[in-house]
Short mmCIF file of C-alpha atoms in Angstrom, two decimals:
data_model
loop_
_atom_site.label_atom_id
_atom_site.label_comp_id
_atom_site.label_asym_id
_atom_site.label_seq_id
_atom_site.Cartn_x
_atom_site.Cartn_y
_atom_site.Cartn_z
CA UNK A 1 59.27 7.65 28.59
CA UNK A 2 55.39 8.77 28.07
CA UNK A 3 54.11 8.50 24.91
CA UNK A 4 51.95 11.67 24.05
CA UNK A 5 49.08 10.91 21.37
CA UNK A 6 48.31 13.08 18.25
CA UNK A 7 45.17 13.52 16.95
CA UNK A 8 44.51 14.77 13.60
CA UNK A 9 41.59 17.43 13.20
CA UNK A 10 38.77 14.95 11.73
CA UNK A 11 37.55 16.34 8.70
CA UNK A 12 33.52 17.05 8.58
CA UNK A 13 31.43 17.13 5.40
CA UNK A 14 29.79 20.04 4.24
CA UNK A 15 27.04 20.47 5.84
CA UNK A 16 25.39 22.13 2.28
CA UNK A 17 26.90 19.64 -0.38
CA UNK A 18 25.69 17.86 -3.44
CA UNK A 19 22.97 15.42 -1.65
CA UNK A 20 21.75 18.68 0.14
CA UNK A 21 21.43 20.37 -2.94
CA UNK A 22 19.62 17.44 -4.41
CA UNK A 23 17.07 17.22 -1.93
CA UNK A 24 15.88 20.91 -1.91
CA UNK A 25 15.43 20.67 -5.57
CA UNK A 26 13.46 17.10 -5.82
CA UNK A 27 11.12 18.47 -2.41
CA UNK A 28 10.73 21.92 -4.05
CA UNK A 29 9.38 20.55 -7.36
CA UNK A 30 7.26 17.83 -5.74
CA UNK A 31 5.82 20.22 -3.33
CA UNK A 32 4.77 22.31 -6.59
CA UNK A 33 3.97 19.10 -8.53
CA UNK A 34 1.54 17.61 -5.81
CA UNK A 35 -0.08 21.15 -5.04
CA UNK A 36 -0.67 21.29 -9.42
CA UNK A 37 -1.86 17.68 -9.54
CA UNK A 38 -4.56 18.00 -6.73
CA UNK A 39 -5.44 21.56 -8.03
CA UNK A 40 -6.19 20.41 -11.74
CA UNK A 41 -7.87 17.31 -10.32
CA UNK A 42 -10.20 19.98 -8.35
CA UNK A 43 -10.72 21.73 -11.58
CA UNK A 44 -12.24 18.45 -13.08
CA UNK A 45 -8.67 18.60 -15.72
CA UNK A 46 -8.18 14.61 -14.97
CA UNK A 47 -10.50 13.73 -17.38
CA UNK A 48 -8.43 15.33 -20.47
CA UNK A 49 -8.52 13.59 -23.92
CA UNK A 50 -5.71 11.60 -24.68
CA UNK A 51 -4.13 11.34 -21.43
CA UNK A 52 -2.62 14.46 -21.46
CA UNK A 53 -3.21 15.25 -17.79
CA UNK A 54 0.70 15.09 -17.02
CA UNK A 55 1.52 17.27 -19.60
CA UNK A 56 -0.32 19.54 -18.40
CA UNK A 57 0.75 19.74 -14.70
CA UNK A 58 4.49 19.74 -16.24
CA UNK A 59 3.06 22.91 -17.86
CA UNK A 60 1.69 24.19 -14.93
CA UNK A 61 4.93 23.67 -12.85
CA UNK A 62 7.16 25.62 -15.75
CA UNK A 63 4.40 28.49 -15.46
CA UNK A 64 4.91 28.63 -12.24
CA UNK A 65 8.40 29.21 -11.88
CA UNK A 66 8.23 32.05 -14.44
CA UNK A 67 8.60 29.56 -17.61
CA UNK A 68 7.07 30.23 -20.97
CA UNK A 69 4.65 28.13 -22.42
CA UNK A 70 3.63 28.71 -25.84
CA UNK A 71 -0.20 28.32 -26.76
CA UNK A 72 -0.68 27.74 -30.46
CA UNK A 73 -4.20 27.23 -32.69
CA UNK A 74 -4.33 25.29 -35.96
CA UNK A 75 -8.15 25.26 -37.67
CA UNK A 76 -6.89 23.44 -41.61
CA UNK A 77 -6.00 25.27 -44.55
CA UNK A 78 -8.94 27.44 -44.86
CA UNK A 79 -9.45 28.87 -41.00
CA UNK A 80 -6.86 29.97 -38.77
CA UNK A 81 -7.08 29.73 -34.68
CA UNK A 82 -5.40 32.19 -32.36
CA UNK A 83 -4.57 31.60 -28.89
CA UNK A 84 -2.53 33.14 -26.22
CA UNK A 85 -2.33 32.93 -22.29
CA UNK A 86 -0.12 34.87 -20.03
CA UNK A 87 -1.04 33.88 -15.86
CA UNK A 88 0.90 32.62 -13.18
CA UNK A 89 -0.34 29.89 -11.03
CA UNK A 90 0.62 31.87 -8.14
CA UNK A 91 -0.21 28.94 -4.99
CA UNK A 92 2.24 26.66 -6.94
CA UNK A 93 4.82 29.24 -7.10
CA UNK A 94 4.40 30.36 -3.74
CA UNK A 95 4.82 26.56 -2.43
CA UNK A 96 7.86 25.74 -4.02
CA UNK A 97 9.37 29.16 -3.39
CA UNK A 98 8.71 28.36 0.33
CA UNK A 99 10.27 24.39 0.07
CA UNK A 100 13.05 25.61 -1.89
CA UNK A 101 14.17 28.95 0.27
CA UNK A 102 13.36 26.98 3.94
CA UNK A 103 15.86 24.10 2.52
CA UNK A 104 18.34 26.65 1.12
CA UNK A 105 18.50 28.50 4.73
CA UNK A 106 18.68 24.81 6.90
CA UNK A 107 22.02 24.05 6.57
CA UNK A 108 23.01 27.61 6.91
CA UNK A 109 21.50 28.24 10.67
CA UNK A 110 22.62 28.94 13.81
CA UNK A 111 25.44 30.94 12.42
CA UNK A 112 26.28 34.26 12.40
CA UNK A 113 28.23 35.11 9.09
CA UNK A 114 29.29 32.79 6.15
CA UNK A 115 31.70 33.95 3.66
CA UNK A 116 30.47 35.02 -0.45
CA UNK A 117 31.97 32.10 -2.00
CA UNK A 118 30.58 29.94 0.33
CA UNK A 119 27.28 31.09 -0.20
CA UNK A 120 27.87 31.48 -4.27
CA UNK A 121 28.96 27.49 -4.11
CA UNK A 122 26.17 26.36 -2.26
CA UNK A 123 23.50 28.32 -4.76
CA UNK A 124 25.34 27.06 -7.59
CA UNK A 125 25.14 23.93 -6.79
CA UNK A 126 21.17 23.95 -6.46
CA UNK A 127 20.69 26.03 -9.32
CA UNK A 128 22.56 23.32 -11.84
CA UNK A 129 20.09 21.16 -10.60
CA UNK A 130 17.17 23.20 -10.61
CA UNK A 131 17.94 23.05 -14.34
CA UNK A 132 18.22 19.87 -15.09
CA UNK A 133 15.03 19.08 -13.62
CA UNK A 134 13.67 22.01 -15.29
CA UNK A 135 14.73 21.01 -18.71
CA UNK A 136 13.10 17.73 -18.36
CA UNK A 137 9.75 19.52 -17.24
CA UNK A 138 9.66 21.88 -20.30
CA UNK A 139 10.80 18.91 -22.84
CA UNK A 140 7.62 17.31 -21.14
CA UNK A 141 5.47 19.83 -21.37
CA UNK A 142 3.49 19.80 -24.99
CA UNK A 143 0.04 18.50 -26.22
CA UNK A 144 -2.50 19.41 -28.64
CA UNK A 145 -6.18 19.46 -28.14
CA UNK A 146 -9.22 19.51 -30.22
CA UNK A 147 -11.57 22.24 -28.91
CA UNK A 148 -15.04 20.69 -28.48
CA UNK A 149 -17.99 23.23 -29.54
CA UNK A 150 -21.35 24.13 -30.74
CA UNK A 151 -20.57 25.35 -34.26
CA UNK A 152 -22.26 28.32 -35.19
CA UNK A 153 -21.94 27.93 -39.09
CA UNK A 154 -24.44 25.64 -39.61
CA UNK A 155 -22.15 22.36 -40.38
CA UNK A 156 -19.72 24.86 -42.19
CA UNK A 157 -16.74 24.25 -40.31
CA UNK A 158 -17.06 19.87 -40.71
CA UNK A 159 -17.43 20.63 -44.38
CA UNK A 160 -13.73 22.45 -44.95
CA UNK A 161 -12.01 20.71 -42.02
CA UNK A 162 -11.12 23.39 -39.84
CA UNK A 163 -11.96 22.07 -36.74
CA UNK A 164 -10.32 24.01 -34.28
CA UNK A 165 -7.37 22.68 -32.24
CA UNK A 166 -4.90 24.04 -29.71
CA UNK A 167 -2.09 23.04 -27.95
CA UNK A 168 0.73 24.15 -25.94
CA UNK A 169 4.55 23.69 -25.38
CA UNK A 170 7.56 25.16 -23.57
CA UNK A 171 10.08 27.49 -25.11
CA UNK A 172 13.19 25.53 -23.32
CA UNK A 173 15.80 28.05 -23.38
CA UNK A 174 13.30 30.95 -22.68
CA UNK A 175 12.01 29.31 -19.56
CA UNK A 176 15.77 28.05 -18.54
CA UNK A 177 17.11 31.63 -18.49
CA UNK A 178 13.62 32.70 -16.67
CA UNK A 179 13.15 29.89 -13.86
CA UNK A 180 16.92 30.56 -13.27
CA UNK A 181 16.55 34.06 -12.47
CA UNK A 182 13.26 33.03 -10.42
CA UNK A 183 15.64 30.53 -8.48
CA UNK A 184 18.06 33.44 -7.75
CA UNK A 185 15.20 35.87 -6.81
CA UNK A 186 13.64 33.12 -3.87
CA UNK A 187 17.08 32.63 -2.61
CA UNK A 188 18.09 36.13 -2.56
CA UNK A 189 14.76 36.99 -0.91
CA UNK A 190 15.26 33.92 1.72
CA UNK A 191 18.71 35.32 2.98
CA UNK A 192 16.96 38.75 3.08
CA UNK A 193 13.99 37.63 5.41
CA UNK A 194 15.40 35.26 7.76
CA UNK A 195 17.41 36.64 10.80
CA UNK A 196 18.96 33.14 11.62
CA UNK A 197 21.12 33.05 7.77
CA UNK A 198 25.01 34.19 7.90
CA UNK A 199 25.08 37.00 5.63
CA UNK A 200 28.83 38.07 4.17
CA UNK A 201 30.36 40.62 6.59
CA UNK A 202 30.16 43.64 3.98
CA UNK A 203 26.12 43.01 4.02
CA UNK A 204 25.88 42.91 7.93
CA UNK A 205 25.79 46.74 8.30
CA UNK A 206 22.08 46.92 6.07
CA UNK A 207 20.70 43.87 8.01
CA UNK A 208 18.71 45.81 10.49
CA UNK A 209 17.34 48.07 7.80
CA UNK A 210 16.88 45.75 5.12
CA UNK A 211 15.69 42.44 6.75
CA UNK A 212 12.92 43.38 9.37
CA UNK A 213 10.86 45.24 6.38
CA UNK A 214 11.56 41.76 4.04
CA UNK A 215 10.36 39.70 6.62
CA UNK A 216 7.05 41.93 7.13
CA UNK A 217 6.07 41.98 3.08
CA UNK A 218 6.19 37.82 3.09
CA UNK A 219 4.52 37.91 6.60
CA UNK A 220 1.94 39.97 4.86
CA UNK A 221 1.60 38.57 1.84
CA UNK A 222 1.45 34.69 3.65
CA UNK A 223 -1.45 36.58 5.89
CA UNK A 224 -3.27 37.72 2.73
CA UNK A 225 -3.30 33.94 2.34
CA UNK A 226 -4.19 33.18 5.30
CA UNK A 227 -7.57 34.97 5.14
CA UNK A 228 -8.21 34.00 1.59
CA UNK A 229 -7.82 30.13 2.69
CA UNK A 230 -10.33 30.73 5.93
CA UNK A 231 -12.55 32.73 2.87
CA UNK A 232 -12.48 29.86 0.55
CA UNK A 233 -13.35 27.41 3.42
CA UNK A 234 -16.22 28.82 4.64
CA UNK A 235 -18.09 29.62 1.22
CA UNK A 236 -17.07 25.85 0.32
CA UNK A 237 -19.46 25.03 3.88
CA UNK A 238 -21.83 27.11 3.30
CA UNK A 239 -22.40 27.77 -0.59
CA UNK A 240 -21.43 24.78 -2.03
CA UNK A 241 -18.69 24.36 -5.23
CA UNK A 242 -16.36 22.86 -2.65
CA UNK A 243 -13.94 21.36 -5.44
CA UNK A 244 -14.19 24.19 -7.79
CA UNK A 245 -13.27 26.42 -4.33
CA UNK A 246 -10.46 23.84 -3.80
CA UNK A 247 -9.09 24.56 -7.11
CA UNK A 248 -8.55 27.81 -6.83
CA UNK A 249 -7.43 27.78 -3.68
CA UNK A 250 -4.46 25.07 -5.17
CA UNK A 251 -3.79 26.90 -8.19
CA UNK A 252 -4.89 30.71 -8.42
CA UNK A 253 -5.32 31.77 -4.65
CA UNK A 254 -2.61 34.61 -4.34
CA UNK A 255 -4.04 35.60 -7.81
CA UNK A 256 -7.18 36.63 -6.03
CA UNK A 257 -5.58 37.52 -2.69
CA UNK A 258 -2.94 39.86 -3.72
CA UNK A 259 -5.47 41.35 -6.29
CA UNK A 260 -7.89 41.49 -3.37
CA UNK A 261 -4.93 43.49 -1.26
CA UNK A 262 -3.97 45.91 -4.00
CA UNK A 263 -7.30 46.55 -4.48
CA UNK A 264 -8.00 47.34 -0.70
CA UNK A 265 -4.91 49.70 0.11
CA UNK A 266 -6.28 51.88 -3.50
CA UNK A 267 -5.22 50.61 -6.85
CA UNK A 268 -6.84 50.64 -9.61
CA UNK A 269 -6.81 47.69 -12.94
CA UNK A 270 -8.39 47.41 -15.84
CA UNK A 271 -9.58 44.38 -17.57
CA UNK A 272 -12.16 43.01 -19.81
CA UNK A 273 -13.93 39.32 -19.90
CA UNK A 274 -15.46 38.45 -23.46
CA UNK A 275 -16.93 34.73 -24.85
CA UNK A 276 -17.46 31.75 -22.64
CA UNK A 277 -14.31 32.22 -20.98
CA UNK A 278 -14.35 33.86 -17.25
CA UNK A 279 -13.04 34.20 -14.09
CA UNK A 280 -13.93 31.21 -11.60
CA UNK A 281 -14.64 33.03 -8.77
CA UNK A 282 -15.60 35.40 -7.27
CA UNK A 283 -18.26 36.69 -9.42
CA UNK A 284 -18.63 40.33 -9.23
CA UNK A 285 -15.10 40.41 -10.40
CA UNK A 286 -16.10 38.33 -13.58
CA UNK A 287 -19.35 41.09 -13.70
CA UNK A 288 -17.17 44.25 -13.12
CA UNK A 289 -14.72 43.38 -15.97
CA UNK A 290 -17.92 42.24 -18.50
CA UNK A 291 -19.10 46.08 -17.97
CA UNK A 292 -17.13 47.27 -21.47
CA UNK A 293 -14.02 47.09 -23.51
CA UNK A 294 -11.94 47.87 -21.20
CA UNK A 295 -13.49 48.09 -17.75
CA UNK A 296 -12.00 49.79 -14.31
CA UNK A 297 -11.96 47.49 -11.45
CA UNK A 298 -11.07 49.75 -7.97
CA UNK A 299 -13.12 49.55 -4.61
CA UNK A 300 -15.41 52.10 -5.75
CA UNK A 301 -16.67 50.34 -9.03
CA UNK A 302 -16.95 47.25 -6.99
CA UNK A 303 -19.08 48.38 -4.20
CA UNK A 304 -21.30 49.61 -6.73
CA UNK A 305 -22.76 45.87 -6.87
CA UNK A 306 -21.52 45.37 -3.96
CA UNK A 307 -21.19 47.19 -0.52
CA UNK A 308 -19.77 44.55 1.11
CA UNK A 309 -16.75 45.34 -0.88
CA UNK A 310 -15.94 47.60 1.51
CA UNK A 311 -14.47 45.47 3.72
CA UNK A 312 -11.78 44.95 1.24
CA UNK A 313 -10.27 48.36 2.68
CA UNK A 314 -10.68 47.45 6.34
CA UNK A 315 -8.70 44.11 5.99
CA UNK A 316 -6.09 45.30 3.97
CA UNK A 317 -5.51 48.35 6.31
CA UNK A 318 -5.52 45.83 9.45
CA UNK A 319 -3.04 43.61 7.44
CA UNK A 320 -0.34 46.90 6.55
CA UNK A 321 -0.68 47.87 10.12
CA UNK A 322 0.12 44.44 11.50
CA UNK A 323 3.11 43.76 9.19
CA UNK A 324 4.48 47.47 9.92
CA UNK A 325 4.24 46.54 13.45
CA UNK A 326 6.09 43.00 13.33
CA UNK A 327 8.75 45.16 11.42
CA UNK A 328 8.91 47.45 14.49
CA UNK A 329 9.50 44.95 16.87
CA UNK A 330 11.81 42.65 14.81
CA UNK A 331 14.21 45.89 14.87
CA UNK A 332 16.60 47.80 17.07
CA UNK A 333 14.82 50.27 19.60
CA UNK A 334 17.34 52.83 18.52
CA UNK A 335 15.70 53.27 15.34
CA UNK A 336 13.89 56.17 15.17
CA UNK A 337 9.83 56.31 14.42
CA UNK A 338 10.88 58.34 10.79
CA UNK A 339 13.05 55.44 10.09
CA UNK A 340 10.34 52.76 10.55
CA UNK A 341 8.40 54.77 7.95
CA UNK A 342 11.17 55.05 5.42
CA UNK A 343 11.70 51.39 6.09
CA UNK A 344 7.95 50.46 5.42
CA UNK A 345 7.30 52.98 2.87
CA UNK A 346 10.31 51.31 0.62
CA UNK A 347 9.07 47.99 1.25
CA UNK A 348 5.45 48.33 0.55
CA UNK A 349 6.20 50.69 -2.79
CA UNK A 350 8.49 47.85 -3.98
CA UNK A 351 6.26 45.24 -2.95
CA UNK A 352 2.80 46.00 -4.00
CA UNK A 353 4.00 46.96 -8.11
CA UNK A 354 5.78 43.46 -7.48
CA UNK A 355 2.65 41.34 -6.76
CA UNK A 356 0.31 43.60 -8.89
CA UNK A 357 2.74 42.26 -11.92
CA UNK A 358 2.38 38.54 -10.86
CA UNK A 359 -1.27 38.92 -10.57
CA UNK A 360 -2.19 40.12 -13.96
CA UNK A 361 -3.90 37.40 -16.39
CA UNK A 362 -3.86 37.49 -20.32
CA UNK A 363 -5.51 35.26 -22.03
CA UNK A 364 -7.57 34.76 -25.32
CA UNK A 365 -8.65 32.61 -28.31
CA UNK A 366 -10.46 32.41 -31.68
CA UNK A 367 -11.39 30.82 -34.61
CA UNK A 368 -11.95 32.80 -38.39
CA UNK A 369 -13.09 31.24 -41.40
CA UNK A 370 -11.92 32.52 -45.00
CA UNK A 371 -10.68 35.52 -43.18
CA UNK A 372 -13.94 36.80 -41.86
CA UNK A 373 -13.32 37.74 -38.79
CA UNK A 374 -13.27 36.10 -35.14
CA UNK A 375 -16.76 33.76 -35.41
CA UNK A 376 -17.36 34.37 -31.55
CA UNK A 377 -19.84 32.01 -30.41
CA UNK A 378 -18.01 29.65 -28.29
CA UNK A 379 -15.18 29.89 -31.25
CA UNK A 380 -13.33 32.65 -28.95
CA UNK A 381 -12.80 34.45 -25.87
CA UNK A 382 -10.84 36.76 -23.57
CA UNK A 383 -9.77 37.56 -20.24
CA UNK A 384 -7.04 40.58 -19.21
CA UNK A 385 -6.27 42.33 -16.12
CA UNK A 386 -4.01 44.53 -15.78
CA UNK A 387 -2.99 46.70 -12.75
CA UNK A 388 -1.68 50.43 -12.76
CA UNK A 389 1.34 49.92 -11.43
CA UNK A 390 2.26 53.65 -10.71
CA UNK A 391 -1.02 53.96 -8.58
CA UNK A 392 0.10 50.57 -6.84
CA UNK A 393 3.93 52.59 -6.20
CA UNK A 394 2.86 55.89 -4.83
CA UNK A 395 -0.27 53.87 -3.11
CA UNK A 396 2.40 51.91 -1.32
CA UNK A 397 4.71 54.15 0.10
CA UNK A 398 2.23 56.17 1.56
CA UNK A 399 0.50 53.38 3.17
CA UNK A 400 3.72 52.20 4.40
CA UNK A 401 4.95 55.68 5.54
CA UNK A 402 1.61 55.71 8.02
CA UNK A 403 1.78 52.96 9.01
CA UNK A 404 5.79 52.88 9.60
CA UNK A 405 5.72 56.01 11.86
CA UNK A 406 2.59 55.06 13.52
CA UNK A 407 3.83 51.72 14.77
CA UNK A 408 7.00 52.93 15.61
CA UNK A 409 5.40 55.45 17.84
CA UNK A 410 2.82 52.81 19.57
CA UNK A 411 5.83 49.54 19.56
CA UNK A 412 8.27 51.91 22.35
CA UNK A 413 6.69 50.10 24.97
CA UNK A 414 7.59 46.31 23.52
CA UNK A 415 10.75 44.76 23.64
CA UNK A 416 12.39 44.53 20.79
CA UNK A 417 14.41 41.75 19.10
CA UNK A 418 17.55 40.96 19.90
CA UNK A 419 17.48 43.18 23.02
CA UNK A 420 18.50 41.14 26.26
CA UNK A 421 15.57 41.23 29.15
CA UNK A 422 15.56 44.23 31.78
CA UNK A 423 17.49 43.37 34.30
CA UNK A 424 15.40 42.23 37.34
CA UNK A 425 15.75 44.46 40.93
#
């Protein structure tokens, strides 16, 4: 009599459960942590009164992920202080949108389509998470300050006790809702741009529209930061300000770069800077927007101090052209060259209003006493930029509509992705 063994089918853990989950969110906000810690340090911030250093990178982190921090003055009985600031540090976003989405998309490899409630679990399950931590952050995140300056009343202010103070803290369920829908945004943009993520078999059929253009705007926009790092290094060589150029590079870099980029392919902002308050770098921006009320910043007002700013146009062209042509090759040969610049145009309108909005800075302050007016001085200050983002829409799609056909016309000779080798005779 044989005996014929059973096995049982041995059950594997998910490959994307709770632990998973847990890791992406502690690496994505210690990426973003470390990257606001070093960057304030740069900025000479470790040195704030009343050791309110980790406050403030808490405050940086819940900027970053789209969070609302409040800014509030308070000058005594007889003065009143306004304050308000509305900026992104865009190089701590951009890190932890890269740690997060590249741990999101690990588990998921190597496979070819995963199911909607598979992919809704394992989301949900980071994104309870991401909360939690978040929550902590923005219950962390408050100080007050007393603002140091050369008081242009003549000892009037010391007299009635309005020495000026401001602070900050996070509106919790503001910046919950917010860094939530941020979460969902670098997720949904991290299925869209990789090719190696399952997608739900109703999506398959837009993948080879939708996914080679995603991937080109982040290859682009990662390039723009590319040369802006390589920038930033060599002026730190050879002009000095090496940890002020550090700081910006940790904290505001994609400010600049992307601004830098709209600025190239056409758009137009408008801005002012007022008081003590500026732009760190680089300096005929902070001199363009100091020109009047509300000053125009486009190539041509900037190489009026500067013809160098020229080059602005040549990079970003370069840059378009060699994202339009990755998208080329990272799609079917059957598509057509009109395709590749409906593809590119729709990418690049959508993408260039997108960054132009995460670029733009707000901020201001001042100080009045009895109710006569702002006292200036170094009592107040203000910095806006704004972009035009209908310029930045129309700019885009024709940009990408050039450059779409015209790479699709010059790529028929490369081998495409996906395609299997020629066979050899």
């Amino acid at each position: 009599m044989s005996q014929h063994a059973t096995t049982k089918p041995a059950r594997t853990r998910a490959a994307h459960g709770w632990p998973q989950a847990l890791a992406a969110v502690v690496a994505g906000y210690l990426a973003m942590i470390v990257t606001a810690v070093l960057g304030l340090w740069a900025a000479g911030a470790a040195g704030l009164p009343d050791g309110a250093f980790p406050q403030v990178v808490a405050a940086v982190v819940v900027l970053a992920v789209g969070g609302s921090v409040e800014v509030a003055g308070d000058a005594g009985d007889i003065a009143r202080s306004d304050a308000g600031l509305d900026a992104l540090p865009l190089s701590v976003t951009v890190v932890g949108a890269l740690v997060v989405g590249l741990l999101f998309l690990r588990p998921l490899r190597h496979r070819a389509v995963a199911g909607a409630p598979e992919l809704a679990g394992w989301a949900l399950r980071i994104a309870l998470l991401w909360l939690v931590c978040l929550t902590g952050l923005a219950a962390f995140a408050r100080h007050t300050f007393t603002i140091e300056f050369d008081d242009p009343t003549g000892g009037l202010i010391d007299v009635f006790g309005a020495t000026p103070r401001v602070g900050f803290r996070t509106e919790v369920p503001q910046t919950l809702v917010i860094g939530l829908l941020w979460l969902a945004g670098v997720l949904a943009l991290s299925l869209l741009v990789s090719r190696a993520a399952p997608l739900p078999p109703g999506l398959l059929r837009f993948q080879e529209a939708v996914r080679p253009a995603a991937y080109a705007m982040v290859a682009l926009l990662l390039a723009t930061l590319a040369v802006g790092v390589v920038i930033g290094v060599v002026v730190a060589a050879t002009r000095g300000h090496a940890a002020e150029t550090l700081a910006v590079i940790l904290l505001g870099l994609p400010n600049l770069m992307w601004l830098a980029l709209t600025v190239g392919l056409g758009t137009g902002w408008e801005g002012t800077v007022k008081g003590p308050f500026g732009l760190p770098m680089p300096q005929l921006l902070d001199e363009v927007l100091r020109t009047g009320d509300l000053a125009a910043l486009d190539l041509g007002t900037l190489t009026e101090r500067d013809a160098r700013a020229w080059w602005l146009l040549v990079v970003a062209a370069l840059l378009v052209l060699g994202a339009a042509f990755l998208m080329v090759l990272r799609s079917p040969a059957r598509v057509r060259p009109w395709q590749h610049a409906l593809h590119m145009a729709v990418a690049l309108a959508l993408t260039l209003p997108a960054v132009a909005l995460l670029a733009r800075v707000s901020a201001h302050y001042g100080l009045s006493l009895l109710g006569i007016g702002d006292l200036g001085g170094d009592l107040g200050g203000e910095v806006s930029l704004r972009p035009m983002l209908w310029q930045a829409f129309l700019l885009g799609a024709g940009w990408g509509a050039v450059s779409g056909f015209l790479c699709g016309l010059l790529a028929t000779r490369f081998r495409h992705h996906g395609e299997a080798p020629p066979p050899r005779p």
